CSV table of C-alpha atoms and ligand atoms in Angstrom, one decimal:
chain,number,residue,atom,x,y,z
A,113,MET,CA,23.1,-8.1,-25.2
A,114,SER,CA,20.8,-11.0,-26.0
A,115,LYS,CA,22.4,-13.1,-23.3
A,116,GLN,CA,21.2,-10.7,-20.6
A,117,ILE,CA,17.5,-11.2,-21.2
A,118,PRO,CA,17.1,-14.7,-19.9
A,119,VAL,CA,19.0,-13.7,-16.7
A,120,ILE,CA,16.5,-10.9,-16.0
A,121,GLU,CA,13.6,-13.4,-16.6
A,122,GLU,CA,15.1,-15.8,-14.1
A,123,ILE,CA,15.3,-13.1,-11.5
A,124,LEU,CA,11.7,-12.1,-12.0
A,125,SER,CA,10.4,-15.6,-11.9
A,126,ALA,CA,12.4,-16.3,-8.7
A,127,ASN,CA,10.7,-13.3,-7.1
A,128,ASP,CA,7.3,-14.6,-8.4
A,129,LEU,CA,7.9,-18.1,-6.9
A,130,ILE,CA,8.6,-16.6,-3.5
A,131,ALA,CA,5.6,-14.3,-3.8
A,132,LEU,CA,3.5,-17.5,-4.3
A,133,GLU,CA,5.0,-19.0,-1.1
A,134,ASN,CA,4.2,-15.8,0.7
A,135,ARG,CA,0.6,-16.0,-0.5
A,136,LYS,CA,0.3,-19.6,0.7
A,137,LEU,CA,1.7,-18.7,4.1
A,138,LEU,CA,-0.7,-15.8,4.5
A,139,ASP,CA,-3.7,-17.9,3.3
A,140,ALA,CA,-2.8,-20.7,5.7
A,141,HIS,CA,-3.0,-18.2,8.6
A,142,GLY,CA,-6.2,-16.5,7.3
A,143,VAL,CA,-4.3,-13.2,6.8
A,144,LEU,CA,-5.4,-10.7,4.1
A,145,ALA,CA,-2.4,-8.7,2.9
A,146,VAL,CA,-2.7,-5.2,1.4
A,147,ASN,CA,0.2,-3.7,-0.5
A,148,ILE,CA,0.2,0.1,0.0
A,149,MET,CA,2.0,2.1,-2.6
A,150,ALA,CA,2.5,5.9,-3.0
A,151,SER,CA,5.0,8.6,-3.7
A,152,PRO,CA,7.1,9.6,-0.6
A,153,GLY,CA,5.1,11.8,1.7
A,154,ALA,CA,1.6,11.0,0.4
A,155,GLY,CA,0.6,9.6,3.7
A,156,LYS,CA,1.0,5.8,3.6
A,157,THR,CA,2.0,5.5,7.3
A,158,SER,CA,-0.7,8.0,8.3
A,159,VAL,CA,-3.5,6.0,6.6
A,160,ILE,CA,-2.2,2.9,8.3
A,161,LEU,CA,-2.2,4.6,11.7
A,162,ARG,CA,-5.7,5.9,11.1
A,163,ALA,CA,-6.9,2.3,10.1
A,164,ILE,CA,-5.2,0.8,13.2
A,165,GLU,CA,-7.1,3.4,15.4
A,166,SER,CA,-10.4,2.8,13.7
A,167,LEU,CA,-10.1,-1.0,13.5
A,168,ARG,CA,-9.2,-1.5,17.2
A,169,GLY,CA,-11.4,-4.3,18.5
A,170,ARG,CA,-12.7,-5.2,15.0
A,171,LEU,CA,-9.7,-6.6,13.2
A,172,ARG,CA,-6.2,-7.6,14.3
A,173,ILE,CA,-3.6,-5.7,12.3
A,174,GLY,CA,0.0,-6.3,11.5
A,175,VAL,CA,2.4,-4.1,9.5
A,176,ILE,CA,5.5,-4.4,7.4
A,177,GLU,CA,7.2,-1.1,6.8
A,178,GLY,CA,9.4,-0.7,3.8
A,179,ASP,CA,11.8,2.2,3.6
A,180,VAL,CA,15.2,2.8,2.1
A,181,ALA,CA,16.6,3.5,5.6
A,182,GLY,CA,15.6,4.1,9.2
A,183,ARG,CA,12.7,2.9,11.4
A,184,VAL,CA,10.8,6.1,12.0
A,185,ASP,CA,7.5,4.7,10.6
A,186,ALA,CA,7.9,1.3,12.3
A,187,ASP,CA,8.4,3.1,15.6
A,188,LYS,CA,5.1,5.0,15.1
A,189,VAL,CA,3.2,1.8,14.4
A,190,ALA,CA,4.9,0.0,17.4
A,191,GLN,CA,3.7,2.7,19.7
A,192,THR,CA,0.1,1.6,19.0
A,193,GLY,CA,0.9,-1.9,20.2
A,194,THR,CA,0.6,-3.3,16.7
A,195,PRO,CA,3.1,-6.0,15.5
A,196,VAL,CA,5.4,-4.4,13.0
A,197,VAL,CA,8.6,-5.4,11.1
A,198,GLN,CA,10.8,-2.8,9.4
A,199,ILE,CA,12.5,-3.7,6.1
A,200,ASN,CA,15.3,-1.4,5.0
A,201,THR,CA,16.1,-1.8,1.3
A,202,GLY,CA,19.4,-0.1,1.6
A,203,GLY,CA,18.8,2.0,-1.5
A,204,GLY,CA,16.4,-0.3,-3.2
A,205,CYS,CA,13.4,1.6,-4.6
A,206,HIS,CA,10.7,-1.1,-4.0
A,207,LEU,CA,10.0,-4.1,-1.9
A,208,ASP,CA,10.5,-7.6,-3.3
A,209,ALA,CA,9.1,-11.0,-2.3
A,210,PRO,CA,12.2,-12.3,-0.4
A,211,GLN,CA,12.2,-9.2,1.8
A,212,VAL,CA,8.6,-9.7,2.6
A,213,GLN,CA,9.2,-13.5,3.2
A,214,SER,CA,11.8,-12.7,5.9
A,215,ALA,CA,9.5,-10.1,7.5
A,216,LEU,CA,6.6,-12.6,7.6
A,217,ARG,CA,8.8,-15.0,9.6
A,218,GLN,CA,9.1,-12.3,12.3
A,219,LEU,CA,5.3,-11.7,12.6
A,220,PRO,CA,2.8,-13.5,14.7
A,221,LEU,CA,0.6,-14.4,11.7
A,222,SER,CA,-1.9,-16.5,13.7
A,223,GLU,CA,-2.7,-13.3,15.6
A,224,ILE,CA,-3.2,-11.1,12.5
A,225,ASP,CA,-6.3,-10.7,10.3
A,226,LEU,CA,-5.2,-7.8,8.1
A,227,LEU,CA,-1.5,-7.1,7.2
A,228,PHE,CA,-0.5,-3.8,5.7
A,229,ILE,CA,2.7,-3.9,3.6
A,230,GLU,CA,3.9,-0.3,3.2
A,231,ASN,CA,6.0,-0.3,0.1
A,232,VAL,CA,8.9,2.1,-0.6
A,233,GLY,CA,7.7,5.6,-1.6
A,234,ASN,CA,7.8,5.4,-5.4
A,235,LEU,CA,5.1,5.5,-8.1
A,236,ILE,CA,6.9,3.4,-10.7
A,237,CYS,CA,8.5,0.0,-10.0
A,238,PRO,CA,6.7,-1.3,-6.9
A,239,THR,CA,3.9,-2.5,-9.3
A,240,GLY,CA,6.5,-4.7,-11.1
A,241,PHE,CA,7.4,-6.9,-8.1
A,242,ALA,CA,4.9,-9.4,-6.8
A,243,LEU,CA,5.0,-9.7,-3.0
A,244,GLY,CA,2.2,-12.2,-2.4
A,245,ASP,CA,-0.3,-9.6,-1.3
A,246,HIS,CA,-4.1,-10.0,-2.0
A,247,LEU,CA,-4.9,-6.4,-2.7
A,248,LYS,CA,-3.0,-3.3,-4.0
A,249,LEU,CA,-3.9,0.1,-2.7
A,250,MET,CA,-2.5,3.4,-3.8
A,251,VAL,CA,-2.4,6.6,-1.8
A,252,ALA,CA,-2.4,9.8,-3.8
A,253,SER,CA,-2.5,13.2,-2.1
A,254,VAL,CA,-3.8,16.7,-2.9
A,255,PRO,CA,-0.4,18.5,-2.8
A,256,GLU,CA,0.9,16.2,-5.6
A,257,GLY,CA,-1.6,17.7,-8.0
A,258,HIS,CA,-4.5,16.3,-10.0
A,259,ASP,CA,-2.4,15.4,-13.0
A,260,LYS,CA,-0.6,12.4,-11.4
A,261,PRO,CA,-2.8,9.8,-13.1
A,262,LEU,CA,-1.8,11.2,-16.5
A,263,LYS,CA,1.9,11.1,-15.5
A,264,TYR,CA,2.0,7.7,-13.7
A,265,PRO,CA,-0.8,5.7,-15.3
A,266,GLY,CA,0.7,2.3,-14.5
A,267,MET,CA,0.0,2.3,-10.8
A,268,PHE,CA,-3.4,3.8,-11.1
A,269,THR,CA,-4.3,1.0,-13.6
A,270,VAL,CA,-3.3,-2.0,-11.4
A,271,VAL,CA,-4.6,-1.0,-8.0
A,272,ASP,CA,-7.7,-2.4,-6.3
A,273,ALA,CA,-8.5,0.8,-4.4
A,274,LEU,CA,-7.3,4.4,-4.3
A,275,LEU,CA,-7.1,6.9,-1.5
A,276,LEU,CA,-6.9,10.6,-2.2
A,277,ASN,CA,-5.4,11.9,1.1
A,278,LYS,CA,-5.0,15.5,2.5
A,279,ILE,CA,-8.4,16.7,1.2
A,280,ASP,CA,-8.3,19.2,4.0
A,281,LEU,CA,-5.7,21.1,1.9
A,282,MET,CA,-8.1,21.5,-1.0
A,283,PRO,CA,-9.0,25.1,-0.2
A,284,TYR,CA,-5.4,26.2,-0.3
A,285,LEU,CA,-4.2,24.5,-3.5
A,286,ASP,CA,-5.2,24.5,-7.2
A,287,PHE,CA,-6.4,20.9,-7.1
A,288,ASP,CA,-9.1,20.1,-9.7
A,289,LEU,CA,-11.0,17.2,-8.1
A,290,ASP,CA,-13.2,16.6,-11.1
A,291,ALA,CA,-10.2,16.3,-13.4
A,292,PHE,CA,-8.6,13.9,-10.9
A,293,ARG,CA,-11.7,11.7,-10.7
A,294,THR,CA,-12.1,11.7,-14.5
A,295,ALA,CA,-8.4,10.8,-15.0
A,296,VAL,CA,-8.6,7.9,-12.5
A,297,ARG,CA,-11.8,6.5,-14.0
A,298,ALA,CA,-10.3,6.6,-17.5
A,299,LEU,CA,-7.5,4.3,-16.2
A,300,ASN,CA,-9.4,2.2,-13.7
A,301,ALA,CA,-13.2,1.8,-13.9
A,302,GLU,CA,-13.5,-0.6,-10.9
A,303,ALA,CA,-11.3,0.6,-8.0
A,304,PRO,CA,-13.2,2.5,-5.4
A,305,LEU,CA,-11.8,6.0,-4.7
A,306,PHE,CA,-11.8,7.1,-1.1
A,307,GLU,CA,-11.3,10.9,-0.5
A,308,VAL,CA,-9.8,11.2,3.0
A,309,SER,CA,-7.9,13.4,5.4
A,310,CYS,CA,-5.7,11.7,7.9
A,311,LYS,CA,-5.5,15.1,9.6
A,312,THR,CA,-9.2,15.5,10.3
A,313,GLY,CA,-10.3,11.9,9.9
A,314,ALA,CA,-12.7,12.7,7.0
A,315,GLY,CA,-13.6,9.7,4.8
A,316,ILE,CA,-11.5,7.3,6.9
A,317,GLU,CA,-14.5,5.3,8.1
A,318,ASP,CA,-15.7,4.6,4.5
A,319,TRP,CA,-12.3,3.2,3.7
A,320,VAL,CA,-12.1,1.1,6.9
A,321,GLU,CA,-15.6,-0.4,6.2
A,322,TRP,CA,-14.3,-1.4,2.7
A,323,LEU,CA,-11.3,-3.1,4.4
A,324,ILE,CA,-13.6,-5.0,6.7
A,325,ARG,CA,-15.6,-6.2,3.8
A,326,GLN,CA,-12.5,-7.5,2.0
A,327,CYS,CA,-11.6,-9.5,5.1
A,328,SER,CA,-14.9,-11.2,5.5
B,24,MG,MG1,5.8,5.8,5.6
B,25,ZN,ZN1,12.4,-0.1,-7.7
């Protein structure tokens, strides 16, 4: 058993080294990278599409789409004319730095100001793998329930900003917004919480203004 521990540490540090290379490459091109994490179906791709729409003419966007399989989300992004690379993890439940490195090689980095890295839908292990991103953002959503911060504290703790998506569904569901806000604040006193609806566009502009401030 004891022999296995150093092997795991080597794998993790190899990932961290490549994440550092990714960060250097992004910095050399003046690209701010945002790692977007959420459970499946919370609306990661929808918030990216809303940002692309809102930031048109203000910031140049690029996207890396991480999914277990398929290129449904990358096709949606490509339809907007935004440079996008799809990573298929083939069963892997998170993105890692080597995957992002190969995606960065396929993007026109000198033509990108803000890069969204959409992680695989998963609330647990994406936080354990450095990618080289500058900011971590979590998308929670109303149908998931207000108790998610209590059940998955790790991700809520490490992120730099939070979006609560699908607030248009609030009248139809027993979502306790005050309880959600209190639970988030107990874990993360600093990260701004943007309450948004990709369906109606509510709250999107506040989040987009925050993104612009991070880039400047
Ligand atoms: Mg998606
Ligand atoms: Zn994983």
